mmCIF file of C-alpha atoms and ligand atoms in Angstrom:
data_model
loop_
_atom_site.group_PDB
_atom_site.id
_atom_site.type_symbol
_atom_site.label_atom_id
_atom_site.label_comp_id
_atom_site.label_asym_id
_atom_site.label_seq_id
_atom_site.Cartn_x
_atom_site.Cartn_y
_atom_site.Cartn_z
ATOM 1 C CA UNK A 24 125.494 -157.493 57.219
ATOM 2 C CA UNK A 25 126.901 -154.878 54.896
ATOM 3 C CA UNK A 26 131.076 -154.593 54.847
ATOM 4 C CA UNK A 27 133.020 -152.115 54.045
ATOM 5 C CA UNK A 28 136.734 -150.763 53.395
ATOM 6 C CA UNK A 29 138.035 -147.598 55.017
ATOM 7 C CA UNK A 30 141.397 -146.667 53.475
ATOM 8 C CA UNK A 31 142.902 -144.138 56.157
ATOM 9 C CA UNK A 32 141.173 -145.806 58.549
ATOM 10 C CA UNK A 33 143.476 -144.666 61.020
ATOM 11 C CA UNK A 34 143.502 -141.651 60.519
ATOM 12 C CA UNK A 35 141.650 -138.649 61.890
ATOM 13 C CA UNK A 36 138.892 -138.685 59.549
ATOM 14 C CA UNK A 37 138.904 -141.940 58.879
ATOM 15 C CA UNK A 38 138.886 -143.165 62.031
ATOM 16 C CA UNK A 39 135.780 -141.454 62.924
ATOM 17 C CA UNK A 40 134.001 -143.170 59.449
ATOM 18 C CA UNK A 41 135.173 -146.157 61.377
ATOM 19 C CA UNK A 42 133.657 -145.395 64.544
ATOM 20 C CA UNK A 43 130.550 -144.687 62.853
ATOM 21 C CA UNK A 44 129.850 -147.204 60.290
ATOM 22 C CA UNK A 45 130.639 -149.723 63.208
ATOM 23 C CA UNK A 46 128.112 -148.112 65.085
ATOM 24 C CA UNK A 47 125.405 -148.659 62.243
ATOM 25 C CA UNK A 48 126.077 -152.262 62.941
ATOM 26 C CA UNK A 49 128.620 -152.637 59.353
ATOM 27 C CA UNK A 50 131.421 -154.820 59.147
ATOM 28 C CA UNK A 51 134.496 -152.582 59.363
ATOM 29 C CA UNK A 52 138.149 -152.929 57.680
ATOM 30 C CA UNK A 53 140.655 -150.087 58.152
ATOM 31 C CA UNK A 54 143.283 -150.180 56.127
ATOM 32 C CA UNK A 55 146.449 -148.061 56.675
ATOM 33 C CA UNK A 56 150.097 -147.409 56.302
ATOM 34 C CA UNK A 57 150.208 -145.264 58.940
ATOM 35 C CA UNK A 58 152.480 -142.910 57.292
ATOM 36 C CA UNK A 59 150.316 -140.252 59.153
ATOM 37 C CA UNK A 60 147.718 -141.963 60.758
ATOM 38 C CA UNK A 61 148.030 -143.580 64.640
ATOM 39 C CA UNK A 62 146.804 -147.216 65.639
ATOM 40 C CA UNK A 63 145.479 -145.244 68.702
ATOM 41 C CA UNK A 64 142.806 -143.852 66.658
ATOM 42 C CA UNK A 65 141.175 -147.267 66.303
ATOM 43 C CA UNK A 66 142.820 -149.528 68.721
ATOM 44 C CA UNK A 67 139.307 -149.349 70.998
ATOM 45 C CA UNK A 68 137.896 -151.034 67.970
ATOM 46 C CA UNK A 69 139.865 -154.418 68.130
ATOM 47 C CA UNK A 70 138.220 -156.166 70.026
ATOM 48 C CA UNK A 71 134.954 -156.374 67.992
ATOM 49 C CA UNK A 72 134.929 -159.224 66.000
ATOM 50 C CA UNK A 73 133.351 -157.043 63.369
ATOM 51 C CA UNK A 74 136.557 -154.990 62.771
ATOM 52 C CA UNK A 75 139.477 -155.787 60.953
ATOM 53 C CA UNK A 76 142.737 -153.755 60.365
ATOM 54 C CA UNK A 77 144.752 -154.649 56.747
ATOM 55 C CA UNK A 78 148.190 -152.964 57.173
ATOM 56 C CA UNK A 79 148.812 -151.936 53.594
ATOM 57 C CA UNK A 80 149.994 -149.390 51.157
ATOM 58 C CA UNK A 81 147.506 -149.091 48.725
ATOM 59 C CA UNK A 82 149.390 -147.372 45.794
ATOM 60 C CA UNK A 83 150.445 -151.172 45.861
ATOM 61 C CA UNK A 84 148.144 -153.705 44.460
ATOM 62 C CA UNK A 85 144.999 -154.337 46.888
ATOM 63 C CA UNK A 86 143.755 -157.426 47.564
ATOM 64 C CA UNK A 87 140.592 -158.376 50.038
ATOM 65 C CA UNK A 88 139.281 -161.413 50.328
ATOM 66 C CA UNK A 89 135.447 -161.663 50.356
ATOM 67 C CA UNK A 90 132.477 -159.298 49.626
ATOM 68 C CA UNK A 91 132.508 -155.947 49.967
ATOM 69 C CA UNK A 92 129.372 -153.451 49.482
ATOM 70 C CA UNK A 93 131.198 -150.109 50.086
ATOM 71 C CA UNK A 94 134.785 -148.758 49.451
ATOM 72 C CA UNK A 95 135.631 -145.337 51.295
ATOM 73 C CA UNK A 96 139.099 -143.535 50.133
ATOM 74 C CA UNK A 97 140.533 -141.669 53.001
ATOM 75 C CA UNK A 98 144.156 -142.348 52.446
ATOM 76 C CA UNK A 99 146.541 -139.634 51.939
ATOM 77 C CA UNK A 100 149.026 -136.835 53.480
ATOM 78 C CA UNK A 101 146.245 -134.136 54.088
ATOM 79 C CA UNK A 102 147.929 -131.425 56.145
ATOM 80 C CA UNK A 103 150.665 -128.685 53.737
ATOM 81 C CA UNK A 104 153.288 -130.142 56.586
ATOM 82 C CA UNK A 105 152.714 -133.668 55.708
ATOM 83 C CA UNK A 106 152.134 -133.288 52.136
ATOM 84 C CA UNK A 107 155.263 -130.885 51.367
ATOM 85 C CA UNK A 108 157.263 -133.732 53.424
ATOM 86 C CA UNK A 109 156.167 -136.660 50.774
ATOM 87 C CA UNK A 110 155.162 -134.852 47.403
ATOM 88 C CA UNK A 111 155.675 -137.899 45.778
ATOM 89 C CA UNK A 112 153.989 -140.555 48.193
ATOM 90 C CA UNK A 113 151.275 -138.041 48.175
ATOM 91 C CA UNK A 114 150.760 -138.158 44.542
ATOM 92 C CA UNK A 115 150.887 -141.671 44.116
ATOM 93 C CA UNK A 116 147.981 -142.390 46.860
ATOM 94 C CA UNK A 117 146.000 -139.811 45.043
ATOM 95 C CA UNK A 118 146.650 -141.427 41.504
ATOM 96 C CA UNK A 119 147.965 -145.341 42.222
ATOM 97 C CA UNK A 120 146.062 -145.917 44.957
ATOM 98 C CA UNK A 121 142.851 -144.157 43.807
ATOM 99 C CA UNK A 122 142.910 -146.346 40.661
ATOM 100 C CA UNK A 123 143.924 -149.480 43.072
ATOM 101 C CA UNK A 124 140.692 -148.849 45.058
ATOM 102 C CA UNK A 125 138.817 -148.510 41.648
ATOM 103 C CA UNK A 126 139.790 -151.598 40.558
ATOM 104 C CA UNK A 127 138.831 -153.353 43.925
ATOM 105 C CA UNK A 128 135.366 -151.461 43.480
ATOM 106 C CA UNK A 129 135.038 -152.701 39.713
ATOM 107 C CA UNK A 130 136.153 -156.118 41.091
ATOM 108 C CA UNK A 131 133.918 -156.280 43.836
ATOM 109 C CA UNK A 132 131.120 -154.544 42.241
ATOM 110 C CA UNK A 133 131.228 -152.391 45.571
ATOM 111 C CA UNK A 134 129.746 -148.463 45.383
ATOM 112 C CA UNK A 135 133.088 -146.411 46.342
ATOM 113 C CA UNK A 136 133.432 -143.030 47.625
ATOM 114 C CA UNK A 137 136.462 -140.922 47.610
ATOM 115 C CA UNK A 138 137.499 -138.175 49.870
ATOM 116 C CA UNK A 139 138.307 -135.167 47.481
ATOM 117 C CA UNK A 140 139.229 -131.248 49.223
ATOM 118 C CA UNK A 141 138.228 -127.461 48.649
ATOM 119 C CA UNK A 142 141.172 -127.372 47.755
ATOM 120 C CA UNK A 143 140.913 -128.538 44.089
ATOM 121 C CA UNK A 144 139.252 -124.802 43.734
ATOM 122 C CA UNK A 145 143.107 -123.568 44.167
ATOM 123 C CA UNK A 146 143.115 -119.804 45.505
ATOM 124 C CA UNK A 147 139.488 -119.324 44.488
ATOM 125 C CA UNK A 148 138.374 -116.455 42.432
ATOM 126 C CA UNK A 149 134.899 -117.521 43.309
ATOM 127 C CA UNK A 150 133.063 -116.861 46.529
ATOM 128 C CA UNK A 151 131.994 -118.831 48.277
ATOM 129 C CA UNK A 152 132.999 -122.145 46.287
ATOM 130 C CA UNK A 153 129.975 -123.748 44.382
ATOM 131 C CA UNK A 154 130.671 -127.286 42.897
ATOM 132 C CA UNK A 155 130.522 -125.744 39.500
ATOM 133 C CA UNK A 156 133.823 -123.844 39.683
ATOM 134 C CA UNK A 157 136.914 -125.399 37.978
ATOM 135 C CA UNK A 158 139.098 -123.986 40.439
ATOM 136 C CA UNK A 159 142.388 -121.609 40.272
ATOM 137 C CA UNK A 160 144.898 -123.893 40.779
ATOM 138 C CA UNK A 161 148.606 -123.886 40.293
ATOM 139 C CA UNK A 162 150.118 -127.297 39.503
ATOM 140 C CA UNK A 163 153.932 -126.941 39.950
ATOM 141 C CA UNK A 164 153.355 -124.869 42.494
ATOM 142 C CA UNK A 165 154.476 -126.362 46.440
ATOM 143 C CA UNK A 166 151.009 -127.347 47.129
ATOM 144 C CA UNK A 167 150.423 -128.749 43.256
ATOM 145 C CA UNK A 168 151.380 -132.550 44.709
ATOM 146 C CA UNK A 169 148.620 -132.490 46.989
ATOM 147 C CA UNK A 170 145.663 -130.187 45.044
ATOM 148 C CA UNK A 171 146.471 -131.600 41.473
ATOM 149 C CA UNK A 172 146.212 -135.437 42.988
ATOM 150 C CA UNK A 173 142.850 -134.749 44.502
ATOM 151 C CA UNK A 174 141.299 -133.561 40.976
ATOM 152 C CA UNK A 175 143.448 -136.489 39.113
ATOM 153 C CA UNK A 176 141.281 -138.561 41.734
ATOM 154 C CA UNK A 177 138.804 -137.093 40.509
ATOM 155 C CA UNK A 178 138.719 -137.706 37.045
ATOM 156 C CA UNK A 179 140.129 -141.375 37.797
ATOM 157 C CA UNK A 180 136.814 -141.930 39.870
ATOM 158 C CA UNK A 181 134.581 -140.602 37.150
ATOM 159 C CA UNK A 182 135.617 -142.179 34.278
ATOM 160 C CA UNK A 183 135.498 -145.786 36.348
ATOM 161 C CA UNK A 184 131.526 -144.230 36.486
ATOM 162 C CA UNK A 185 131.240 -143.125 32.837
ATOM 163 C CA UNK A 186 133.178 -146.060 31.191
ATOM 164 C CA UNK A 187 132.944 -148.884 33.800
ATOM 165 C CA UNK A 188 129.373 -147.585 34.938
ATOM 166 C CA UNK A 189 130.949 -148.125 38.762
ATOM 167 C CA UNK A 190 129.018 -146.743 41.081
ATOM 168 C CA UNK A 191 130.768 -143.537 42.736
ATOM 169 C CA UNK A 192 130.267 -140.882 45.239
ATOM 170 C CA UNK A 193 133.179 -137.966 45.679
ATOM 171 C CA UNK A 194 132.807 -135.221 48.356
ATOM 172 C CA UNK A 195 135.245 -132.471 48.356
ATOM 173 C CA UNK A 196 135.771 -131.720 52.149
ATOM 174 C CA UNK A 197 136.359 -128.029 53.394
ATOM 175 C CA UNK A 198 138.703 -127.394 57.051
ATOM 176 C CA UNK A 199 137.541 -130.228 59.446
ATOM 177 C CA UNK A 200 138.900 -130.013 62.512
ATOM 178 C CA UNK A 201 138.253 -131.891 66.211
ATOM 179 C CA UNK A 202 139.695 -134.475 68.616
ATOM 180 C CA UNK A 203 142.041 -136.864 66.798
ATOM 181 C CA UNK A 204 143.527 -134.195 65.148
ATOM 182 C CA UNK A 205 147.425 -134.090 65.275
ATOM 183 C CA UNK A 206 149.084 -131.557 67.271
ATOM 184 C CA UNK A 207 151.667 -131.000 64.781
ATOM 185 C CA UNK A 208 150.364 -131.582 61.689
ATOM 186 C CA UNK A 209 150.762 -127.917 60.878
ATOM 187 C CA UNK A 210 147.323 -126.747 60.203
ATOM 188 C CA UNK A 211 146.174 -123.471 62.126
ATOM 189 C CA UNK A 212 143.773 -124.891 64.795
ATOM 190 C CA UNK A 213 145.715 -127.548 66.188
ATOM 191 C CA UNK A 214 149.129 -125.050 66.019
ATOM 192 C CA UNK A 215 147.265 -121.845 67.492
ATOM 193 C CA UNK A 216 145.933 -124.855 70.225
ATOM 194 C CA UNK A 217 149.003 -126.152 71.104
ATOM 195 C CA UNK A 218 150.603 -122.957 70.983
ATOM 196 C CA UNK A 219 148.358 -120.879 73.377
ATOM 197 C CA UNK A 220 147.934 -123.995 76.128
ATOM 198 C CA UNK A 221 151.998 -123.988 75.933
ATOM 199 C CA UNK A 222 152.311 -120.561 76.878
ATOM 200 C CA UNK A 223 154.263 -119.750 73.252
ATOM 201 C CA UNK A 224 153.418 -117.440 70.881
ATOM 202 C CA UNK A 225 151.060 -118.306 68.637
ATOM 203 C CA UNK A 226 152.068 -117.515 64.809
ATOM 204 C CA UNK A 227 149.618 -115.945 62.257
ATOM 205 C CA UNK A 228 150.647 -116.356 58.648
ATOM 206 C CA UNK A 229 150.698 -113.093 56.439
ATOM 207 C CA UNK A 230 148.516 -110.227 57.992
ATOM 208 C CA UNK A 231 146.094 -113.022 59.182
ATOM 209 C CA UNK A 232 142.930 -111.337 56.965
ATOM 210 C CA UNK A 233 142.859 -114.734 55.117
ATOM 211 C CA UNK A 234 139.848 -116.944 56.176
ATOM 212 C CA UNK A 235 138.725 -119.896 56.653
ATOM 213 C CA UNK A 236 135.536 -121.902 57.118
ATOM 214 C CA UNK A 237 135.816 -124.970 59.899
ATOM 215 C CA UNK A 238 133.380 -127.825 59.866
ATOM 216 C CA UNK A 239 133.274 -129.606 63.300
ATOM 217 C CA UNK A 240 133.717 -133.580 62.432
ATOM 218 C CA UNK A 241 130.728 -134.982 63.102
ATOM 219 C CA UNK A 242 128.726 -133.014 60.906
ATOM 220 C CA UNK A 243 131.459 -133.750 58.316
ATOM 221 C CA UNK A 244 130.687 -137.342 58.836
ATOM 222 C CA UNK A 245 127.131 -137.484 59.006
ATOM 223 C CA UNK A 246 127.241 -135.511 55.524
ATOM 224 C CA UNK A 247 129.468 -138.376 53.918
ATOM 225 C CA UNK A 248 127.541 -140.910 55.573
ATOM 226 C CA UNK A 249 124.644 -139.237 53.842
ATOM 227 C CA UNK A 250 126.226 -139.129 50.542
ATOM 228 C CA UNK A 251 127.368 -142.764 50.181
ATOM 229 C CA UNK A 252 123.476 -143.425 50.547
ATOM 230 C CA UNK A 253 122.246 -141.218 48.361
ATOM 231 C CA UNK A 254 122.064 -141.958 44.485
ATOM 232 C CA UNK A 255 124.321 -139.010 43.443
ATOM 233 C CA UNK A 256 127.308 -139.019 41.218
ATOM 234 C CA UNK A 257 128.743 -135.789 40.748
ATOM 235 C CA UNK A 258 130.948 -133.547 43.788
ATOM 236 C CA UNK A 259 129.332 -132.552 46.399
ATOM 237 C CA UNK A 260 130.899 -129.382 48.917
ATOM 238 C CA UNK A 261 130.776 -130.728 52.637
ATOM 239 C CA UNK A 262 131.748 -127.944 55.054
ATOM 240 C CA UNK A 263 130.898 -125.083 57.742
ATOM 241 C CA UNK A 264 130.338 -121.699 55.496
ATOM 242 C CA UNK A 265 130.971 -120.122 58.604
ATOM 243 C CA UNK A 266 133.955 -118.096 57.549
ATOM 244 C CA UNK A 267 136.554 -116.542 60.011
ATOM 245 C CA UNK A 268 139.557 -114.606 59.134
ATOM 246 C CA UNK A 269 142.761 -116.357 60.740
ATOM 247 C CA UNK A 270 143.559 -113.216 63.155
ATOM 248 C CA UNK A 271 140.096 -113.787 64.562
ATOM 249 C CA UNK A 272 140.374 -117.315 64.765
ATOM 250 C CA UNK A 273 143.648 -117.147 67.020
ATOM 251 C CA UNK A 274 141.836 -114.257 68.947
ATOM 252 C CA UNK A 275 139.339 -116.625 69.736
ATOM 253 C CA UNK A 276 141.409 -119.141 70.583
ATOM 254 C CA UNK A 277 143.447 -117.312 72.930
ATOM 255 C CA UNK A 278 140.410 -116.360 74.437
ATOM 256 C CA UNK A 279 138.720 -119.814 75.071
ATOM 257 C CA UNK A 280 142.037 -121.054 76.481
ATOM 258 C CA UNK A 281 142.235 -117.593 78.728
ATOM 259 C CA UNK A 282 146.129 -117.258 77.615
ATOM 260 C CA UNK A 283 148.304 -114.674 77.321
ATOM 261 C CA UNK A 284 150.153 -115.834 74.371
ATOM 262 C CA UNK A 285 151.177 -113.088 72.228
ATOM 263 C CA UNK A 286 150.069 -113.428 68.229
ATOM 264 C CA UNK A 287 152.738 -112.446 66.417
ATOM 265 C CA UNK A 288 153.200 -112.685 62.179
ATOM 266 C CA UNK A 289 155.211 -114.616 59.915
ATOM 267 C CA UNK A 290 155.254 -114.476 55.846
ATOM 268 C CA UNK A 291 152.653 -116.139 54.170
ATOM 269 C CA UNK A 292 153.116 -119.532 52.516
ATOM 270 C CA UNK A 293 153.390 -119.569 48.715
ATOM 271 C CA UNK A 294 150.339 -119.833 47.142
ATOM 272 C CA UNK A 295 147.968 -119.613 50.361
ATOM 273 C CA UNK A 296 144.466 -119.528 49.700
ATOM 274 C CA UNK A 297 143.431 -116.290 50.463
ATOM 275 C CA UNK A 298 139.338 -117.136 51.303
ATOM 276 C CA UNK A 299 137.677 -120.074 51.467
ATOM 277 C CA UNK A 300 133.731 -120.709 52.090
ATOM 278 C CA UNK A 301 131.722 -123.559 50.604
ATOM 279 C CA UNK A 302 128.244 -123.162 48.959
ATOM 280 C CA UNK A 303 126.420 -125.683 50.560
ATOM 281 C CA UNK A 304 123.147 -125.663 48.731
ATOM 282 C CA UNK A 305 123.512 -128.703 46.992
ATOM 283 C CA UNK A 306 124.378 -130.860 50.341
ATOM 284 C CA UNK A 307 121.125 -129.173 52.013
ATOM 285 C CA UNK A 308 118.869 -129.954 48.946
ATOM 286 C CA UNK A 309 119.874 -133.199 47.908
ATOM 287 C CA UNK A 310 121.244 -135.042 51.556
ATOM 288 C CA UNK A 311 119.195 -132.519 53.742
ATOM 289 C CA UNK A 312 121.966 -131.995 55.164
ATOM 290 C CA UNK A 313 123.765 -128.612 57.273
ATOM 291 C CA UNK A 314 126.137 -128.059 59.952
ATOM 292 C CA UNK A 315 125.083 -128.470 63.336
ATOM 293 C CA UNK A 316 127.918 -128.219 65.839
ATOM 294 C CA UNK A 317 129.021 -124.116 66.371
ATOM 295 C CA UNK A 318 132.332 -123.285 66.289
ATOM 296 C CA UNK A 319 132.323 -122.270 70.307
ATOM 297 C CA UNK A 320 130.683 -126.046 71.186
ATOM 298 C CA UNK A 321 133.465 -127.958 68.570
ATOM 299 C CA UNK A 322 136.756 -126.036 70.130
ATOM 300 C CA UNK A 323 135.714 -126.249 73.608
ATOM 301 C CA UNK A 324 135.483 -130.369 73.012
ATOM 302 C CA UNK A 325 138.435 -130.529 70.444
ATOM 303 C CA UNK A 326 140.418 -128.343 73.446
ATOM 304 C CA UNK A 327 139.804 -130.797 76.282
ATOM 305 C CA UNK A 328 141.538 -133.237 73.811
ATOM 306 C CA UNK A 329 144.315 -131.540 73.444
ATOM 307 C CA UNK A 330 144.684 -130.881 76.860
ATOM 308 C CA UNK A 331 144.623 -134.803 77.673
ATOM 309 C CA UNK A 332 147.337 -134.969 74.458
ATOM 310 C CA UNK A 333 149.593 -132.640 75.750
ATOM 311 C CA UNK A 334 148.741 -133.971 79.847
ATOM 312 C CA UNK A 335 147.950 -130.248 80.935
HETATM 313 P P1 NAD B 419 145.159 -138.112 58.103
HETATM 314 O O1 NAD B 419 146.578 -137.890 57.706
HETATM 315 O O2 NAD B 419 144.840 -138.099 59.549
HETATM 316 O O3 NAD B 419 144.623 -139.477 57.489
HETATM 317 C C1 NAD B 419 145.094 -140.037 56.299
HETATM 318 C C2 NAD B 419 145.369 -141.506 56.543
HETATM 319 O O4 NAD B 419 145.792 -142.112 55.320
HETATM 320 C C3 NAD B 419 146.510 -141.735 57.558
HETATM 321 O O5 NAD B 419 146.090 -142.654 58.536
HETATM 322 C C4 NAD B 419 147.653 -142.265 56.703
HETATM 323 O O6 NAD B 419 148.518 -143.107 57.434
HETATM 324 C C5 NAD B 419 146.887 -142.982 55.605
HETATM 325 N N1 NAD B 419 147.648 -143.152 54.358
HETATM 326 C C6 NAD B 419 148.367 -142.221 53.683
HETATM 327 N N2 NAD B 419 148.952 -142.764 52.601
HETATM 328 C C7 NAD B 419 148.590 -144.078 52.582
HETATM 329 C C8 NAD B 419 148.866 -145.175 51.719
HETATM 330 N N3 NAD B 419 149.645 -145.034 50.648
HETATM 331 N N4 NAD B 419 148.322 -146.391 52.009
HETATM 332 C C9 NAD B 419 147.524 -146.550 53.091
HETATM 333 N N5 NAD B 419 147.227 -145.546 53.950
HETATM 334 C C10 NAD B 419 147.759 -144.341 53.699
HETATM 335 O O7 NAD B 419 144.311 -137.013 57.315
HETATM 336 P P2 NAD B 419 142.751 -136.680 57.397
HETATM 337 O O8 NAD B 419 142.634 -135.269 57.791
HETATM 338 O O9 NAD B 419 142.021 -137.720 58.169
HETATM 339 O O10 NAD B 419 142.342 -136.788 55.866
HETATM 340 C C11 NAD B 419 141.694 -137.942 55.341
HETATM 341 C C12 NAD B 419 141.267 -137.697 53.897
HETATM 342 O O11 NAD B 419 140.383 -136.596 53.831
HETATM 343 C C13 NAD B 419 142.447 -137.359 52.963
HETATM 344 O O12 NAD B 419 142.219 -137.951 51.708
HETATM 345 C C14 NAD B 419 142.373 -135.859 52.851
HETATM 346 O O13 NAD B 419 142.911 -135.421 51.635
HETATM 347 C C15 NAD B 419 140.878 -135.615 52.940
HETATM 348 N N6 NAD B 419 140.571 -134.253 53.412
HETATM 349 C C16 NAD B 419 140.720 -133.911 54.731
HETATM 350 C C17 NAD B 419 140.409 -132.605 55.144
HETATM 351 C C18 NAD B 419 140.518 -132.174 56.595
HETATM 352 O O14 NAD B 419 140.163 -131.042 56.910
HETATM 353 N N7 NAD B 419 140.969 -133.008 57.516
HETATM 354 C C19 NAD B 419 139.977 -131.657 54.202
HETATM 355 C C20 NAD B 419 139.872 -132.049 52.873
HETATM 356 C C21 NAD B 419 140.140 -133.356 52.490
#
């Protein structure tokens, strides 16, 4: 039987890896600081006796005792809110913990994949985002502690490939968004969601002509599951290029939840990206992989779990 470490595992994403690899009958260990994550997202998986739960920090030495074929990196702040709350913590989980992890993988001789963002292409001044672009990124900027961790990760996890010959996979995640998501963790779904089913306004940043592209999470994590099998190397985008412009987004929200919140406009964040859209031609080729949830079917079932969240 084939075990693996989640790192995030409670968090949203990577409690649904653990959900899912536990479901193709692997041994599971979720380890977590829970800095943003919640036990809740995994406590349903306790009682198997193939699931453990490590409570660690891993930009402090990691240890785990036994074999281990696979090594998924989920663990940081992901959400502007969270990140601009622990700039540091969240570069040292993208640096020290990344090169923790590799050294567990070298160690282990496991195959390790790390969880990388669109948003190492900065404010793109490429559209949509192939994997070939570099990016437009600005690194003292407020949203440098996240964006320039993730391509630090990066490198880290390639030259453990080039110069250790470690086995690596790194996907580079667009908007993912469904149940387990936080209500407050700042980004515009769950905010325009909590916002309309409370009866408050619901707040636009900038002009709202800014898009998007949301990727429903199970597609997200069939795509990973189908890159950590595959025998690729290099980045690979996983995301919906189904592109909305915020203003329609929160239209659309107000309209599934029938509310008669008001949207109203508030200045832009520094350094907001102003489009985002992945090229996925490389995840359709190579994992046969594409999107398969529409962005009607994944709000209606991320809504119902926010209504059970908030008890309305
Ligand atoms: P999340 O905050 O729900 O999950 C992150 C988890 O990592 C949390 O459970 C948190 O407690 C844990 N963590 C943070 N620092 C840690 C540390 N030092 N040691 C151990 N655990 C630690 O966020 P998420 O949305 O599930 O994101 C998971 C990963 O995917 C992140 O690496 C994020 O950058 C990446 N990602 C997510 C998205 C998205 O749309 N959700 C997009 C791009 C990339």
């Amino acid at each position: 039987m084939k075990r693996i470490l989640i790192a995030g595992g409670a968090g949203f994403l990577g409690s649904h890896l653990c959900d899912r690899f536990m479901k193709e009958g692997y041994k599971v260990i979720a380890m977590d600081n829970l800095v943003t994550g919640n036990i809740r997202n995994i406590e349903h998986l306790f009682k198997h006796p193939n699931f453990e739960y490590y409570h660690h920090d891993i930009t402090k030495f990691v240890h785990v005792p036994g074999p281990l074929d696979y090594i998924l990196h989920f663990a940081s702040p992901a959400s502007p809110i969270d990140y601009l709350k622990m700039p540091i913590q969240t570069l040292k989980v993208g640096s020290l913990g990344t090169h923790n992890l590799l050294g567990l993988a070298k160690e282990k001789k496991s195959r390790m994949l790390i969880a990388s963002t669109s948003e190492v292409y900065g404010d793109p001044l490429v559209h949509p985002q192939n994997e070939s672009y570099w990016g437009n990124v600005n690194p003292i900027g407020p949203r440098g502690v996240y964006d320039e961790a993730k391509r630090f990760q990066e490198a880290m996890t390639m030259a453990y490939h080039t110069f250790h010959g470690l086995e690596t996979r790194i996907v580079r995640i667009f908007n993912t968004y469904g149940p387990r998501m936080r209500l407050d963790d700042g980004r515009a779904l769950p905010a325009f969601m909590s916002q309309a089913l409370k009866g408050e306004d619901i707040t636009v940043f900038g002009d709202g002509s800014q898009t998007r592209s949301f990727c429903y999470v199970d597609d997200l994590i069939e795509g990973i599951y189908r890159l950590m099998l595959s025998d690729y190397h290099l980045p690979v985008n996983i995301g919906n290029p189904n592109e909305v412009s915020l203003k329609e987004f929160a239209e659309e929200i107000q309209h599934l939840i029938g509310s008669h919140s008001k949207i109203v406009y508030q200045a832009l964040p520094q350094d907001d990206p102003k489009q985002r859209q992945p090229d996925i031609s490389l995840a359709k080729e190579l994992l046969q992989w594409q999107p398969l949830v529409d962005r009607s079917e994944g709000l209606r079932i991320t809504l119902d779990y926010f209504k059970k969240e908030l008890g309305v």
